[in-house]
Coordinates of C-alpha atoms in Angstrom, one line a residue:
M1 CA 6.3 -14.0 11.1
S2 CA 3.7 -14.9 8.7
F3 CA 3.0 -13.0 5.2
R4 CA 1.2 -10.0 5.9
K5 CA -1.5 -8.7 3.6
L6 CA -2.5 -5.0 3.5
Q7 CA -5.3 -4.5 6.1
A8 CA -8.5 -2.6 4.9
L9 CA -11.5 -1.5 7.2
V10 CA -14.9 -1.2 5.2
V11 CA -17.4 1.7 6.4
E12 CA -20.7 1.2 4.5
D13 CA -24.2 1.2 5.8
E14 CA -25.9 -0.6 2.7
K15 CA -25.7 -4.3 3.5
V16 CA -25.4 -5.2 -0.3
H17 CA -22.6 -2.9 -1.0
R18 CA -21.0 -3.6 2.2
E19 CA -21.0 -7.5 1.7
A20 CA -20.0 -7.2 -1.9
L21 CA -17.2 -5.0 -1.1
I22 CA -15.6 -7.2 1.6
A23 CA -16.3 -10.3 -0.5
S24 CA -14.2 -8.6 -3.4
L25 CA -11.3 -7.4 -1.1
N26 CA -11.0 -10.7 0.6
K27 CA -10.5 -12.6 -2.8
S28 CA -7.3 -10.6 -3.3
L29 CA -4.1 -12.0 -2.6
D30 CA -2.7 -8.6 -1.6
I31 CA -5.5 -7.3 0.8
E32 CA -7.8 -8.4 3.4
V33 CA -10.8 -6.8 5.4
A34 CA -9.8 -6.3 9.1
G35 CA -13.0 -4.9 10.1
M36 CA -16.2 -3.3 9.3
A37 CA -18.8 -0.7 10.5
T38 CA -22.1 0.8 9.3
S39 CA -22.5 4.0 11.7
V40 CA -20.4 7.0 12.6
D41 CA -19.9 5.6 16.1
E42 CA -19.0 2.2 15.0
A43 CA -16.5 3.8 12.5
F44 CA -15.0 6.0 14.9
D45 CA -14.2 3.0 17.4
L46 CA -13.0 0.8 14.7
V47 CA -10.6 3.3 13.1
K48 CA -9.2 4.1 16.5
N49 CA -8.8 0.4 17.7
T50 CA -7.9 -1.4 14.5
P51 CA -4.5 -0.6 12.7
A52 CA -5.1 -0.7 8.9
D53 CA -3.6 0.3 5.6
V54 CA -6.7 1.8 4.0
L55 CA -10.3 3.0 4.9
F56 CA -13.0 2.3 2.6
L57 CA -15.6 4.9 3.4
D58 CA -19.0 5.7 2.4
I59 CA -20.3 9.1 2.2
V60 CA -23.7 8.3 3.8
L61 CA -23.7 6.6 7.3
I62 CA -25.9 5.7 10.0
G63 CA -25.9 8.8 12.5
G64 CA -24.2 11.0 10.1
D65 CA -21.7 11.0 7.2
A66 CA -18.0 10.8 6.2
F67 CA -17.5 14.6 6.6
Q68 CA -18.6 14.2 10.2
L69 CA -16.4 11.0 10.8
I70 CA -13.3 12.6 9.3
N71 CA -13.6 15.8 11.3
L72 CA -14.5 13.7 14.6
L73 CA -11.4 11.7 14.2
K74 CA -8.9 14.5 13.3
R75 CA -10.4 16.6 16.6
Q76 CA -9.8 13.3 18.7
Q77 CA -6.2 13.3 17.0
V78 CA -6.8 9.5 15.8
P79 CA -4.3 8.5 13.0
I80 CA -6.5 8.2 9.8
P81 CA -5.5 5.3 7.2
P82 CA -5.4 6.5 3.7
I83 CA -9.2 6.9 2.4
V84 CA -10.9 5.2 -0.6
I85 CA -14.4 7.3 -0.8
Q86 CA -17.3 5.1 -2.0
T87 CA -20.2 7.1 -3.6
G88 CA -23.3 6.3 -5.9
R89 CA -23.1 8.2 -9.2
G90 CA -25.8 10.5 -8.2
K91 CA -23.8 11.9 -5.2
F92 CA -20.4 11.7 -7.1
E93 CA -20.1 15.6 -6.4
H94 CA -20.0 15.0 -2.4
G95 CA -17.0 12.6 -3.1
E96 CA -15.3 15.5 -5.0
R97 CA -16.0 17.6 -2.0
I98 CA -14.3 15.1 0.2
L99 CA -11.5 15.1 -2.0
N100 CA -10.9 18.7 -2.1
E101 CA -11.3 19.2 1.8
F102 CA -9.5 16.3 2.8
R103 CA -7.0 16.1 0.0
D104 CA -4.1 14.7 2.1
D105 CA -6.2 11.8 3.5
V106 CA -8.1 10.6 0.4
L107 CA -6.6 8.3 -2.1
S108 CA -9.3 8.0 -4.8
I109 CA -13.0 7.9 -5.3
L110 CA -14.7 4.5 -5.9
Q111 CA -18.1 4.8 -7.5
K112 CA -20.8 2.3 -6.7
P113 CA -21.5 -0.2 -8.0
F114 CA -18.0 -0.8 -8.5
Y115 CA -17.9 -4.2 -10.4
E116 CA -16.9 -2.9 -13.7
N117 CA -13.0 -3.3 -14.2
W118 CA -12.9 -4.2 -10.5
E119 CA -9.5 -5.8 -10.7
K120 CA -7.9 -2.9 -12.2
K121 CA -9.6 -0.6 -9.7
R122 CA -8.5 -2.6 -7.0
D123 CA -4.8 -2.9 -8.2
N124 CA -4.9 0.8 -8.6
I125 CA -5.7 1.3 -5.0
I126 CA -3.1 -0.9 -3.9
D127 CA -0.6 0.6 -5.9
A128 CA -1.7 4.1 -4.3
I129 CA -1.5 2.7 -0.8
Y130 CA 2.2 1.6 -1.5
V131 CA 3.2 4.8 -3.2
R132 CA 1.5 6.7 -0.2
N133 CA 3.5 4.6 2.2
Q134 CA 6.9 5.4 0.3
S135 CA 6.0 8.9 0.4
A136 CA 5.8 8.8 4.1
R137 CA 9.3 7.2 4.1
M138 CA 10.9 9.6 2.0
A139 CA 9.3 12.5 4.2
N140 CA 10.8 10.8 7.5
K141 CA 14.4 9.9 6.0
K142 CA 16.8 8.8 8.7
L143 CA 20.5 8.3 8.3
S144 CA 21.2 5.0 6.7
N145 CA 21.4 2.1 8.8
T146 CA 23.9 -0.3 7.5
G147 CA 24.1 -2.5 10.3
F148 CA 23.1 -6.3 9.8
F149 CA 19.4 -7.4 10.3
S150 CA 18.1 -10.7 10.7
I151 CA 15.4 -12.6 8.7
Q152 CA 14.0 -15.7 10.3
D153 CA 12.6 -18.5 8.0
G154 CA 11.5 -21.8 9.3
R155 CA 14.4 -22.9 11.6
Q156 CA 17.0 -20.8 9.8
T157 CA 18.0 -17.2 10.7
Y158 CA 19.8 -15.1 8.0
M159 CA 22.0 -12.2 9.0
I160 CA 21.9 -9.7 6.4
N161 CA 23.9 -6.7 5.3
P162 CA 21.6 -4.1 3.6
T163 CA 24.3 -2.9 1.1
D164 CA 24.6 -6.3 -0.2
V165 CA 21.2 -6.6 -1.1
I166 CA 20.2 -5.7 -4.8
V167 CA 16.5 -6.5 -5.2
V168 CA 13.6 -7.9 -3.0
K169 CA 11.0 -9.4 -5.1
T170 CA 7.7 -10.9 -3.9
G171 CA 6.1 -13.7 -5.7
A172 CA 3.9 -13.0 -8.6
K173 CA 0.4 -12.0 -7.4
S174 CA 1.9 -12.3 -3.9
K175 CA 2.2 -16.2 -4.5
G176 CA 5.0 -18.3 -3.1
K177 CA 8.0 -16.9 -1.3
T178 CA 9.5 -13.4 -1.2
E179 CA 13.1 -13.5 -2.8
I180 CA 16.1 -11.5 -1.2
I181 CA 18.5 -10.9 -4.2
F182 CA 22.2 -10.7 -3.8
E183 CA 25.0 -10.5 -6.5
R184 CA 25.6 -14.1 -6.4
H185 CA 22.9 -15.7 -4.5
K186 CA 19.4 -15.3 -3.2
I187 CA 17.3 -15.9 0.0
D188 CA 13.7 -17.2 0.2
C189 CA 11.6 -15.9 3.1
S190 CA 7.9 -15.9 4.3
L191 CA 7.7 -12.3 4.9
S192 CA 5.9 -9.9 2.9
L193 CA 7.2 -7.1 0.7
A194 CA 5.9 -4.6 3.3
Q195 CA 7.5 -6.3 6.1
L196 CA 10.8 -6.4 4.5
I197 CA 10.6 -2.6 3.8
A198 CA 10.3 -2.0 7.3
K199 CA 13.7 -3.6 8.1
L200 CA 15.3 -1.7 5.2
P201 CA 17.1 1.6 5.3
H202 CA 16.0 4.5 3.0
E203 CA 18.1 3.7 0.1
F204 CA 15.7 1.0 -0.9
V205 CA 12.9 2.2 -3.0
Q206 CA 9.6 0.4 -4.4
I207 CA 9.3 0.4 -8.2
N208 CA 6.3 -1.7 -8.4
R209 CA 3.8 -3.7 -6.4
F210 CA 6.3 -6.6 -6.3
E211 CA 9.8 -5.2 -6.3
V212 CA 12.0 -3.0 -4.1
I213 CA 15.5 -2.0 -5.4
N214 CA 18.6 -0.6 -3.8
I215 CA 19.4 2.8 -5.4
G216 CA 23.0 2.0 -5.0
W217 CA 23.0 -0.8 -7.4
I218 CA 21.4 1.2 -10.2
S219 CA 23.3 1.7 -13.4
V220 CA 20.8 3.5 -15.7
I221 CA 17.3 4.7 -15.4
D222 CA 15.6 4.6 -19.0
H223 CA 12.8 7.0 -18.6
S224 CA 11.7 6.3 -22.2
N225 CA 10.8 2.8 -21.2
R226 CA 10.4 3.2 -17.6
E227 CA 13.0 0.6 -16.7
V228 CA 15.8 0.6 -14.2
H229 CA 18.8 -1.2 -15.0
L230 CA 21.1 -2.8 -12.3
R231 CA 24.7 -3.4 -11.9
N232 CA 24.2 -7.1 -11.6
G233 CA 22.7 -7.0 -15.2
E234 CA 19.0 -7.0 -14.1
T235 CA 16.4 -5.0 -15.6
C236 CA 13.2 -4.1 -13.8
S237 CA 10.1 -2.3 -14.9
V238 CA 9.0 0.8 -13.1
G239 CA 5.0 0.9 -12.4
N240 CA 3.3 4.1 -13.5
A241 CA 2.0 5.0 -9.9
F242 CA 5.7 4.5 -8.7
Y243 CA 7.7 6.5 -11.4
Q244 CA 7.5 10.1 -9.7
S245 CA 8.7 8.7 -6.3
L246 CA 11.7 6.9 -7.9
C247 CA 12.7 10.2 -9.6
E248 CA 12.4 12.2 -6.5
W249 CA 14.2 9.5 -4.6
V250 CA 17.2 9.3 -6.7
G251 CA 17.0 13.2 -7.9

């Protein structure tokens, strides 16, 4: 299984903005564009047929607008990825209206042109996607699965007991291998953090974009510094976007 980036859909009728956004997203090591559309009809088919982690959605589209698209998807009971609304400064109030009317579906509003502080905006969006996914996991907690699961890496298959795993870390900026860390050793694998989270029971909580911890190994949560101290001696920083979900998870 190859390293999986977050999958994005881009729905934008203006060519210059569409191409700029697609190029900027594809430069990231964490996210890539899985499809694009320019009209309401194209966008409906795209969302219906293309699994994705986030939908970048312009307000004004060929044949309608974002309101019509979202309502159409809901009427047809098509699952909608978390939405990032794109809007020009002169139409920001429309973006706020969408945020208010579809609050459960919208992550944020991205103003066009988006080039200023783009990397920070992109990273905030990626963090928000992970936090949204984690909230969904929390809402659908299942009984712990303490049985072994397998990880295949090249010609080797590892059988792993989740209770022995302390931390799962992806390489800085998603470079290199992902590490599964135990008390006395670690395993490298080529799966992404999202792929490993899908194999882990609900006792594992993501604390930043690059680390997931086993809450059973927490010794102290330092709320003043937003750090987690683990029983193996490691200290991990908690990202601002992930702090509240960590407190809910262990609370």
